[in-house]
Short mmCIF file of N, CA and C in Angstrom, two decimals:
data_model
loop_
_atom_site.label_atom_id
_atom_site.label_comp_id
_atom_site.label_asym_id
_atom_site.label_seq_id
_atom_site.Cartn_x
_atom_site.Cartn_y
_atom_site.Cartn_z
N UNK A 1 54.39 36.25 -41.02
CA UNK A 1 54.54 34.89 -40.53
C UNK A 1 53.20 34.18 -40.63
N UNK A 2 53.23 32.97 -41.14
CA UNK A 2 52.04 32.15 -41.20
C UNK A 2 51.94 31.34 -39.91
N UNK A 3 50.71 31.04 -39.49
CA UNK A 3 50.53 30.29 -38.25
C UNK A 3 49.44 29.24 -38.40
N UNK A 4 49.56 28.20 -37.60
CA UNK A 4 48.54 27.17 -37.53
C UNK A 4 48.65 26.15 -38.65
N UNK A 5 47.75 25.17 -38.58
CA UNK A 5 47.68 24.17 -39.63
C UNK A 5 46.99 24.79 -40.83
N UNK A 6 47.60 24.65 -41.99
CA UNK A 6 47.08 25.28 -43.20
C UNK A 6 46.48 24.19 -44.10
N UNK A 7 45.19 24.30 -44.33
CA UNK A 7 44.50 23.32 -45.16
C UNK A 7 43.41 24.01 -45.97
N UNK A 8 42.54 23.22 -46.55
CA UNK A 8 41.50 23.74 -47.43
C UNK A 8 40.68 24.85 -46.78
N UNK A 9 40.41 24.73 -45.51
CA UNK A 9 39.62 25.74 -44.80
C UNK A 9 40.31 27.10 -44.76
N UNK A 10 41.61 27.12 -44.92
CA UNK A 10 42.38 28.36 -44.84
C UNK A 10 42.73 28.95 -46.20
N UNK A 11 42.25 28.37 -47.28
CA UNK A 11 42.66 28.76 -48.62
C UNK A 11 42.48 30.25 -48.89
N UNK A 12 41.29 30.77 -48.68
CA UNK A 12 41.02 32.19 -48.98
C UNK A 12 41.86 33.11 -48.11
N UNK A 13 41.99 32.77 -46.83
CA UNK A 13 42.81 33.59 -45.92
C UNK A 13 44.26 33.57 -46.37
N UNK A 14 44.75 32.42 -46.76
CA UNK A 14 46.14 32.30 -47.20
C UNK A 14 46.38 33.07 -48.49
N UNK A 15 45.46 32.94 -49.44
CA UNK A 15 45.61 33.70 -50.69
C UNK A 15 45.62 35.20 -50.42
N UNK A 16 44.77 35.64 -49.50
CA UNK A 16 44.71 37.07 -49.16
C UNK A 16 46.02 37.52 -48.50
N UNK A 17 46.56 36.70 -47.63
CA UNK A 17 47.84 37.04 -46.98
C UNK A 17 48.99 37.09 -47.97
N UNK A 18 48.97 36.22 -48.97
CA UNK A 18 50.07 36.16 -49.93
C UNK A 18 49.93 37.16 -51.07
N UNK A 19 48.74 37.68 -51.29
CA UNK A 19 48.51 38.59 -52.42
C UNK A 19 49.51 39.75 -52.48
N UNK A 20 49.78 40.47 -51.39
CA UNK A 20 50.76 41.56 -51.47
C UNK A 20 52.16 41.09 -51.89
N UNK A 21 52.50 39.86 -51.55
CA UNK A 21 53.82 39.33 -51.89
C UNK A 21 53.97 39.05 -53.38
N UNK A 22 52.86 38.97 -54.10
CA UNK A 22 52.92 38.68 -55.54
C UNK A 22 53.69 39.75 -56.31
N UNK A 23 53.70 40.96 -55.79
CA UNK A 23 54.39 42.06 -56.47
C UNK A 23 55.85 42.20 -56.00
N UNK A 24 56.22 41.46 -54.99
CA UNK A 24 57.58 41.56 -54.45
C UNK A 24 58.54 40.70 -55.25
N UNK A 25 59.77 41.13 -55.31
CA UNK A 25 60.79 40.36 -56.03
C UNK A 25 61.29 39.20 -55.20
N UNK A 26 61.59 39.46 -53.94
CA UNK A 26 62.09 38.43 -53.04
C UNK A 26 61.17 38.34 -51.82
N UNK A 27 60.63 37.17 -51.60
CA UNK A 27 59.66 36.96 -50.53
C UNK A 27 60.24 35.98 -49.52
N UNK A 28 60.14 36.34 -48.25
CA UNK A 28 60.57 35.46 -47.17
C UNK A 28 59.34 35.20 -46.30
N UNK A 29 59.02 33.91 -46.13
CA UNK A 29 57.85 33.53 -45.34
C UNK A 29 58.31 32.67 -44.18
N UNK A 30 58.08 33.16 -42.97
CA UNK A 30 58.43 32.43 -41.77
C UNK A 30 57.28 31.46 -41.45
N UNK A 31 57.60 30.18 -41.44
CA UNK A 31 56.56 29.17 -41.19
C UNK A 31 56.83 28.39 -39.89
N UNK A 32 57.54 28.99 -38.96
CA UNK A 32 57.88 28.29 -37.72
C UNK A 32 56.65 27.85 -36.94
N UNK A 33 55.53 28.53 -37.12
CA UNK A 33 54.31 28.18 -36.39
C UNK A 33 53.31 27.43 -37.27
N UNK A 34 53.83 26.76 -38.30
CA UNK A 34 52.98 25.95 -39.18
C UNK A 34 53.44 24.49 -39.05
N UNK A 35 52.74 23.71 -38.20
CA UNK A 35 53.14 22.32 -38.03
C UNK A 35 52.65 21.40 -39.15
N UNK A 36 51.70 21.89 -39.95
CA UNK A 36 51.10 21.06 -40.99
C UNK A 36 50.57 21.94 -42.11
N UNK A 37 50.72 21.48 -43.34
CA UNK A 37 50.03 22.11 -44.46
C UNK A 37 49.66 21.02 -45.45
N UNK A 38 48.52 21.20 -46.10
CA UNK A 38 48.09 20.21 -47.08
C UNK A 38 48.35 20.72 -48.49
N UNK A 39 47.86 19.97 -49.47
CA UNK A 39 48.11 20.33 -50.86
C UNK A 39 47.49 21.67 -51.24
N UNK A 40 46.42 22.06 -50.56
CA UNK A 40 45.81 23.36 -50.83
C UNK A 40 46.77 24.48 -50.48
N UNK A 41 47.40 24.38 -49.33
CA UNK A 41 48.36 25.40 -48.90
C UNK A 41 49.57 25.40 -49.83
N UNK A 42 50.03 24.21 -50.20
CA UNK A 42 51.14 24.14 -51.14
C UNK A 42 50.76 24.80 -52.46
N UNK A 43 49.54 24.59 -52.89
CA UNK A 43 49.07 25.22 -54.12
C UNK A 43 49.09 26.73 -54.04
N UNK A 44 48.76 27.28 -52.89
CA UNK A 44 48.80 28.74 -52.71
C UNK A 44 50.23 29.26 -52.83
N UNK A 45 51.18 28.52 -52.26
CA UNK A 45 52.59 28.92 -52.37
C UNK A 45 53.09 28.80 -53.80
N UNK A 46 52.68 27.75 -54.49
CA UNK A 46 53.07 27.57 -55.89
C UNK A 46 52.48 28.70 -56.74
N UNK A 47 51.25 29.10 -56.44
CA UNK A 47 50.61 30.22 -57.15
C UNK A 47 51.44 31.49 -57.00
N UNK A 48 51.92 31.75 -55.78
CA UNK A 48 52.77 32.91 -55.53
C UNK A 48 54.02 32.84 -56.40
N UNK A 49 54.67 31.70 -56.41
CA UNK A 49 55.90 31.54 -57.22
C UNK A 49 55.60 31.70 -58.70
N UNK A 50 54.47 31.15 -59.16
CA UNK A 50 54.11 31.26 -60.58
C UNK A 50 53.90 32.73 -60.96
N UNK A 51 53.29 33.52 -60.08
CA UNK A 51 53.12 34.95 -60.35
C UNK A 51 54.47 35.62 -60.53
N UNK A 52 55.45 35.24 -59.72
CA UNK A 52 56.79 35.79 -59.87
C UNK A 52 57.39 35.39 -61.20
N UNK A 53 57.25 34.14 -61.57
CA UNK A 53 57.81 33.65 -62.83
C UNK A 53 57.17 34.33 -64.03
N UNK A 54 55.89 34.64 -63.92
CA UNK A 54 55.21 35.36 -65.00
C UNK A 54 55.83 36.74 -65.21
N UNK A 55 56.32 37.34 -64.12
CA UNK A 55 56.99 38.64 -64.21
C UNK A 55 58.44 38.47 -64.64
N UNK A 56 58.95 37.25 -64.52
CA UNK A 56 60.31 36.99 -64.97
C UNK A 56 61.36 36.95 -63.90
N UNK A 57 60.98 37.18 -62.64
CA UNK A 57 61.99 37.15 -61.59
C UNK A 57 61.37 36.93 -60.23
N UNK A 58 62.23 36.79 -59.24
CA UNK A 58 61.77 36.68 -57.86
C UNK A 58 62.12 35.34 -57.23
N UNK A 59 62.08 35.35 -55.91
CA UNK A 59 62.34 34.14 -55.16
C UNK A 59 61.38 34.06 -53.98
N UNK A 60 61.13 32.85 -53.56
CA UNK A 60 60.33 32.61 -52.36
C UNK A 60 61.16 31.75 -51.44
N UNK A 61 61.43 32.28 -50.25
CA UNK A 61 62.20 31.53 -49.25
C UNK A 61 61.30 31.23 -48.07
N UNK A 62 61.25 29.97 -47.68
CA UNK A 62 60.51 29.54 -46.51
C UNK A 62 61.51 29.34 -45.38
N UNK A 63 61.29 30.03 -44.27
CA UNK A 63 62.24 29.95 -43.16
C UNK A 63 61.62 29.24 -41.97
N UNK A 64 62.49 28.67 -41.15
CA UNK A 64 62.07 28.01 -39.91
C UNK A 64 61.02 26.94 -40.17
N UNK A 65 61.33 26.07 -41.11
CA UNK A 65 60.39 25.05 -41.56
C UNK A 65 60.40 23.86 -40.60
N UNK A 66 59.22 23.52 -40.11
CA UNK A 66 59.07 22.34 -39.23
C UNK A 66 59.41 21.07 -40.02
N UNK A 67 59.92 20.05 -39.36
CA UNK A 67 60.30 18.82 -40.06
C UNK A 67 59.18 18.19 -40.88
N UNK A 68 57.96 18.20 -40.37
CA UNK A 68 56.86 17.58 -41.12
C UNK A 68 56.57 18.34 -42.41
N UNK A 69 56.64 19.66 -42.35
CA UNK A 69 56.41 20.48 -43.53
C UNK A 69 57.57 20.34 -44.50
N UNK A 70 58.79 20.30 -43.98
CA UNK A 70 59.96 20.12 -44.85
C UNK A 70 59.89 18.78 -45.58
N UNK A 71 59.46 17.76 -44.88
CA UNK A 71 59.31 16.44 -45.50
C UNK A 71 58.30 16.48 -46.63
N UNK A 72 57.18 17.16 -46.41
CA UNK A 72 56.17 17.30 -47.45
C UNK A 72 56.74 18.03 -48.67
N UNK A 73 57.49 19.09 -48.43
CA UNK A 73 58.10 19.84 -49.53
C UNK A 73 59.07 18.96 -50.32
N UNK A 74 59.82 18.14 -49.63
CA UNK A 74 60.77 17.25 -50.30
C UNK A 74 60.05 16.15 -51.08
N UNK A 75 59.02 15.56 -50.47
CA UNK A 75 58.27 14.49 -51.13
C UNK A 75 57.59 14.97 -52.41
N UNK A 76 57.15 16.21 -52.41
CA UNK A 76 56.46 16.76 -53.58
C UNK A 76 57.41 17.41 -54.58
N UNK A 77 58.69 17.49 -54.22
CA UNK A 77 59.67 18.11 -55.11
C UNK A 77 59.66 19.63 -55.04
N UNK A 78 58.85 20.19 -54.16
CA UNK A 78 58.77 21.65 -54.08
C UNK A 78 59.97 22.25 -53.36
N UNK A 79 60.80 21.42 -52.77
CA UNK A 79 62.04 21.93 -52.19
C UNK A 79 62.97 22.44 -53.29
N UNK A 80 62.68 22.06 -54.54
CA UNK A 80 63.45 22.56 -55.68
C UNK A 80 62.93 23.91 -56.18
N UNK A 81 61.68 24.21 -55.83
CA UNK A 81 61.05 25.46 -56.27
C UNK A 81 61.27 26.60 -55.28
N UNK A 82 61.25 26.24 -54.00
CA UNK A 82 61.41 27.22 -52.93
C UNK A 82 62.75 27.03 -52.24
N UNK A 83 63.32 28.13 -51.81
CA UNK A 83 64.51 28.05 -50.97
C UNK A 83 64.03 27.76 -49.55
N UNK A 84 64.64 26.80 -48.89
CA UNK A 84 64.24 26.42 -47.54
C UNK A 84 65.42 26.65 -46.62
N UNK A 85 65.19 27.44 -45.57
CA UNK A 85 66.24 27.69 -44.59
C UNK A 85 65.66 27.52 -43.19
N UNK A 86 66.51 27.15 -42.28
CA UNK A 86 66.12 27.05 -40.88
C UNK A 86 67.04 27.97 -40.09
N UNK A 87 66.61 29.23 -39.98
CA UNK A 87 67.42 30.26 -39.31
C UNK A 87 67.37 30.09 -37.80
#
């Protein structure tokens, strides 16, 4: 589960947290405790998805997405790249 506001200051920590998921086929990331993320954090998630696509398969599902984060995903069109669920 990711927590806190995710921005440029968190880039290295976020990349390190997501690195093990790069080898997974299906990734589920709970973001219920992420009230905000900027383009840097979105870039880290896109990087994860790109690694999957390079292997030829995989999915990234974001669960428990806060409304502000969901709006950002929709505005950027990334809601088409990631599966978004609110469990």
